[in-house]
Tab-separated table of C-alpha atoms in Angstrom:
chain	number	residue	atom	x	y	z
A	399	ILE	CA	5.932	10.360	10.677
A	400	GLU	CA	8.286	7.968	12.583
A	401	ALA	CA	6.484	8.934	16.120
A	402	GLY	CA	5.743	5.573	18.291
A	403	ILE	CA	7.436	3.341	15.496
A	404	LYS	CA	10.679	1.385	16.671
A	405	GLY	CA	13.671	1.232	13.992
A	406	ILE	CA	12.195	3.948	11.614
A	407	THR	CA	13.075	7.479	10.999
A	408	VAL	CA	12.682	10.194	8.099
A	409	PRO	CA	15.473	12.652	6.994
A	410	LYS	CA	15.338	16.126	9.161
A	411	VAL	CA	13.983	18.941	7.003
A	412	TYR	CA	16.099	21.955	6.834
A	413	GLU	CA	13.329	24.248	6.686
A	414	ASP	CA	15.253	27.396	6.116
A	415	MET	CA	16.529	26.078	2.950
A	416	CYS	CA	13.363	25.035	1.407
A	417	THR	CA	11.267	26.739	-1.201
A	418	ARG	CA	7.793	26.123	-2.287
A	419	ARG	CA	9.434	23.896	-5.023
A	420	VAL	CA	12.441	22.567	-3.349
A	421	LEU	CA	12.698	20.373	-0.385
A	422	VAL	CA	16.073	20.015	1.419
A	423	SER	CA	16.541	17.337	3.848
A	424	GLU	CA	19.243	15.423	5.824
A	425	TRP	CA	21.422	12.934	3.643
A	426	MET	CA	21.054	9.358	4.658
A	427	ASP	CA	23.529	6.531	3.727
A	428	GLY	CA	21.727	3.427	2.680
A	429	VAL	CA	20.466	0.895	0.492
A	430	LYS	CA	17.098	1.085	-1.264
A	431	LEU	CA	14.537	-1.624	-0.529
A	432	SER	CA	14.406	-2.437	-4.215
A	433	GLN	CA	18.032	-3.379	-4.096
A	434	CYS	CA	18.066	-5.223	-0.756
A	435	PRO	CA	18.079	-9.162	-0.681
A	436	PRO	CA	14.893	-11.027	-0.279
A	437	ASP	CA	15.601	-11.588	3.854
A	438	GLU	CA	16.221	-7.993	4.179
A	439	ILE	CA	13.401	-7.085	2.251
A	440	ARG	CA	10.972	-9.249	4.477
A	441	GLU	CA	12.452	-7.656	7.617
A	442	ILE	CA	12.315	-4.202	6.408
A	443	THR	CA	8.987	-4.694	4.899
A	444	ALA	CA	7.521	-5.724	8.507
A	445	VAL	CA	8.861	-2.201	10.093
A	446	ALA	CA	7.840	-0.175	6.907
A	447	GLN	CA	4.284	-1.786	6.989
A	448	GLU	CA	3.880	-0.897	10.469
A	449	ALA	CA	5.002	2.686	10.209
A	450	PHE	CA	2.649	3.225	7.120
A	451	LEU	CA	-0.471	1.519	8.865
A	452	TYR	CA	0.456	3.697	12.066
A	453	GLN	CA	0.307	7.063	10.149
A	454	LEU	CA	-2.726	5.968	8.051
A	455	PHE	CA	-4.924	4.414	10.725
A	456	ASP	CA	-3.802	6.291	13.768
A	457	LEU	CA	-2.334	9.423	12.709
A	458	GLY	CA	-4.695	10.274	9.666
A	459	PHE	CA	-1.387	11.958	8.153
A	460	PHE	CA	0.958	9.708	5.848
A	461	HIS	CA	3.486	9.363	3.440
A	462	ALA	CA	1.603	9.177	0.243
A	463	ASP	CA	4.384	7.320	-2.073
A	464	PRO	CA	5.432	4.202	-0.490
A	465	HIS	CA	7.192	2.383	-2.927
A	466	PRO	CA	10.394	0.491	-2.576
A	467	GLY	CA	12.576	3.223	-3.872
A	468	ASN	CA	11.591	5.473	-1.059
A	469	ILE	CA	12.501	2.823	1.717
A	470	LEU	CA	15.824	3.111	2.738
A	471	LYS	CA	17.824	0.175	4.556
A	472	LEU	CA	20.574	2.461	6.657
A	473	ASN	CA	24.089	1.555	6.452
A	474	GLU	CA	24.550	2.389	10.129
A	475	PRO	CA	21.724	2.368	12.666
A	476	THR	CA	21.103	6.314	13.970
A	477	PRO	CA	22.028	7.002	17.603
A	478	GLU	CA	18.357	6.253	18.456
A	479	GLY	CA	18.892	2.883	16.819
A	480	HIS	CA	17.056	3.006	13.824
A	481	THR	CA	17.759	1.140	10.749
A	482	VAL	CA	15.261	2.346	8.246
A	483	ALA	CA	14.414	5.653	6.766
A	484	LEU	CA	11.201	6.796	4.691
A	485	LEU	CA	12.463	9.047	2.035
A	486	ASP	CA	10.602	11.657	-0.398
A	487	CYS	CA	8.273	12.975	2.119
A	488	GLY	CA	7.376	15.508	-0.558
A	489	LEU	CA	3.966	13.791	-1.235
A	490	MET	CA	1.915	13.557	2.109
A	491	ALA	CA	-1.901	13.395	2.572
A	492	SER	CA	-4.510	13.374	5.277
A	493	ILE	CA	-7.479	11.425	5.972
A	494	ASP	CA	-10.120	12.397	8.330
A	495	ARG	CA	-11.064	10.139	11.372
A	496	GLU	CA	-14.365	9.000	9.750
A	497	ASP	CA	-12.439	7.687	6.500
A	498	GLN	CA	-9.944	6.021	8.857
A	499	ASP	CA	-12.707	4.292	10.346
A	500	TYR	CA	-14.399	3.087	7.193
A	501	MET	CA	-10.887	1.893	6.006
A	502	ILE	CA	-10.120	-0.151	8.919
A	503	SER	CA	-13.434	-1.809	8.551
A	504	ALA	CA	-12.754	-2.331	5.007
A	505	VAL	CA	-9.577	-4.017	5.963
A	506	ILE	CA	-11.741	-6.210	8.427
A	507	HIS	CA	-14.167	-6.985	5.763
A	508	LEU	CA	-11.623	-8.103	3.267
A	509	ALA	CA	-9.540	-10.387	5.668
A	510	ASN	CA	-13.001	-11.964	6.342
A	511	LYS	CA	-13.890	-12.201	2.718
A	512	ASP	CA	-16.894	-10.519	3.407
A	513	TYR	CA	-17.603	-8.671	0.243
A	514	ALA	CA	-21.198	-7.441	0.704
A	515	SER	CA	-19.923	-5.334	3.757
A	516	LEU	CA	-16.689	-4.560	1.878
A	517	VAL	CA	-19.147	-2.951	-0.934
A	518	ASP	CA	-20.480	-0.749	1.887
A	519	ASP	CA	-17.246	0.429	3.003
A	520	PHE	CA	-16.310	1.366	-0.529
A	521	ILE	CA	-19.485	3.198	-1.095
A	522	ARG	CA	-18.709	4.991	2.155
A	523	LEU	CA	-15.251	5.917	0.928
A	524	LYS	CA	-16.845	7.043	-2.201
A	525	ILE	CA	-14.776	4.441	-4.334
A	526	LEU	CA	-17.901	2.900	-5.724
A	527	PRO	CA	-21.103	5.062	-6.371
A	528	THR	CA	-24.245	4.504	-4.161
A	529	ASP	CA	-26.177	3.275	-6.989
A	530	CYS	CA	-23.629	0.335	-7.840
A	531	ASP	CA	-25.028	-3.298	-9.081
A	532	ARG	CA	-24.194	-4.886	-5.598
A	533	ALA	CA	-25.250	-8.183	-7.527
A	534	THR	CA	-22.430	-7.850	-10.170
A	535	ILE	CA	-19.844	-6.349	-7.723
A	536	ILE	CA	-19.666	-9.029	-4.921
A	537	PRO	CA	-18.807	-12.113	-7.218
A	538	LEU	CA	-16.177	-9.916	-9.111
A	539	MET	CA	-14.659	-8.810	-5.638
A	540	ASP	CA	-14.681	-12.433	-4.484
A	541	LYS	CA	-13.019	-13.433	-7.852
A	542	ALA	CA	-10.348	-10.803	-7.722
A	543	LEU	CA	-9.684	-10.570	-4.116
A	544	SER	CA	-9.752	-14.295	-2.824
A	545	PRO	CA	-6.764	-15.014	-4.086
A	546	TYR	CA	-5.095	-12.149	-2.630
A	547	VAL	CA	-6.568	-12.913	0.692
A	548	LYS	CA	-4.840	-16.191	0.527
A	549	GLY	CA	-1.652	-14.843	0.909
A	550	GLY	CA	1.792	-15.914	-0.444
A	551	GLY	CA	2.832	-12.777	-1.880
A	552	ALA	CA	2.406	-10.840	-5.147
A	553	LYS	CA	3.997	-13.553	-7.412
A	554	LYS	CA	1.632	-16.144	-6.023
A	555	TYR	CA	-1.551	-13.534	-6.678
A	556	GLU	CA	-0.198	-13.125	-9.917
A	557	ALA	CA	0.026	-16.676	-10.542
A	558	GLU	CA	-3.559	-17.416	-9.579
A	559	LEU	CA	-5.004	-14.460	-11.551
A	560	LYS	CA	-3.367	-15.882	-14.507
A	561	LYS	CA	-4.882	-19.399	-13.815
A	562	MET	CA	-8.274	-18.108	-13.155
A	563	TYR	CA	-8.267	-16.036	-16.386
A	564	GLY	CA	-6.892	-18.722	-18.677
A	565	MET	CA	-3.576	-16.646	-18.931
A	566	GLU	CA	-1.192	-19.590	-20.239
A	567	GLU	CA	2.385	-18.723	-21.603
A	568	ASP	CA	1.035	-18.079	-25.056
A	569	ILE	CA	0.547	-14.536	-26.292
A	570	SER	CA	-3.097	-15.355	-27.621
A	571	SER	CA	-4.408	-16.803	-24.146
A	572	GLN	CA	-2.615	-13.888	-22.343
A	573	ALA	CA	-4.607	-11.394	-24.665
A	574	GLY	CA	-7.928	-13.275	-24.083
A	575	GLY	CA	-7.188	-13.404	-20.178
A	576	PHE	CA	-6.564	-9.598	-20.353
A	577	ALA	CA	-9.921	-9.098	-22.243
A	578	SER	CA	-11.580	-11.072	-19.449
A	579	MET	CA	-10.132	-8.985	-16.764
A	580	THR	CA	-11.003	-5.695	-18.672
A	581	GLN	CA	-14.456	-7.140	-19.140
A	582	ASP	CA	-14.641	-7.804	-15.187
A	583	ALA	CA	-13.248	-4.461	-14.144
A	584	LEU	CA	-15.678	-2.500	-16.724
A	585	THR	CA	-18.753	-4.359	-15.375
């Protein structure tokens, strides 16, 4: 998992102690990403992001549960200089080269806001059916994904979506906004 990624490691697995239901691995001392201050989160996220993208797009074998609780900032660097550990490697997944290529294509099309080509990528990845209504889906992708592509992080994306769907602070506008979002999703 950590091959080729500077600064990241995974706990050693003790195969002779593992069973079909129990994974026994090396203990790692550190702080979960979810408990780190914002400046450390940015730094660690860059390292973890590189590791996950390498796993997904190069190796085709990846950690399938990458949440902040499974990313650890080590208290002390390892002898190799690693400062981040990926935990809970019990849920791993594989992806074939063809789907890796489609996913890379989808990332490029998303970054370029080429939603028509993104629909094609999603069809190839079997996320959307071949007979989907492209004329309906493409504008919805633009509406939902353009604020994300703009950047600024999750909070800014959430604020953009709330603004787009008229979800002010009162509960009735939020309910109406969720109803509109649901209708768009069901379309």
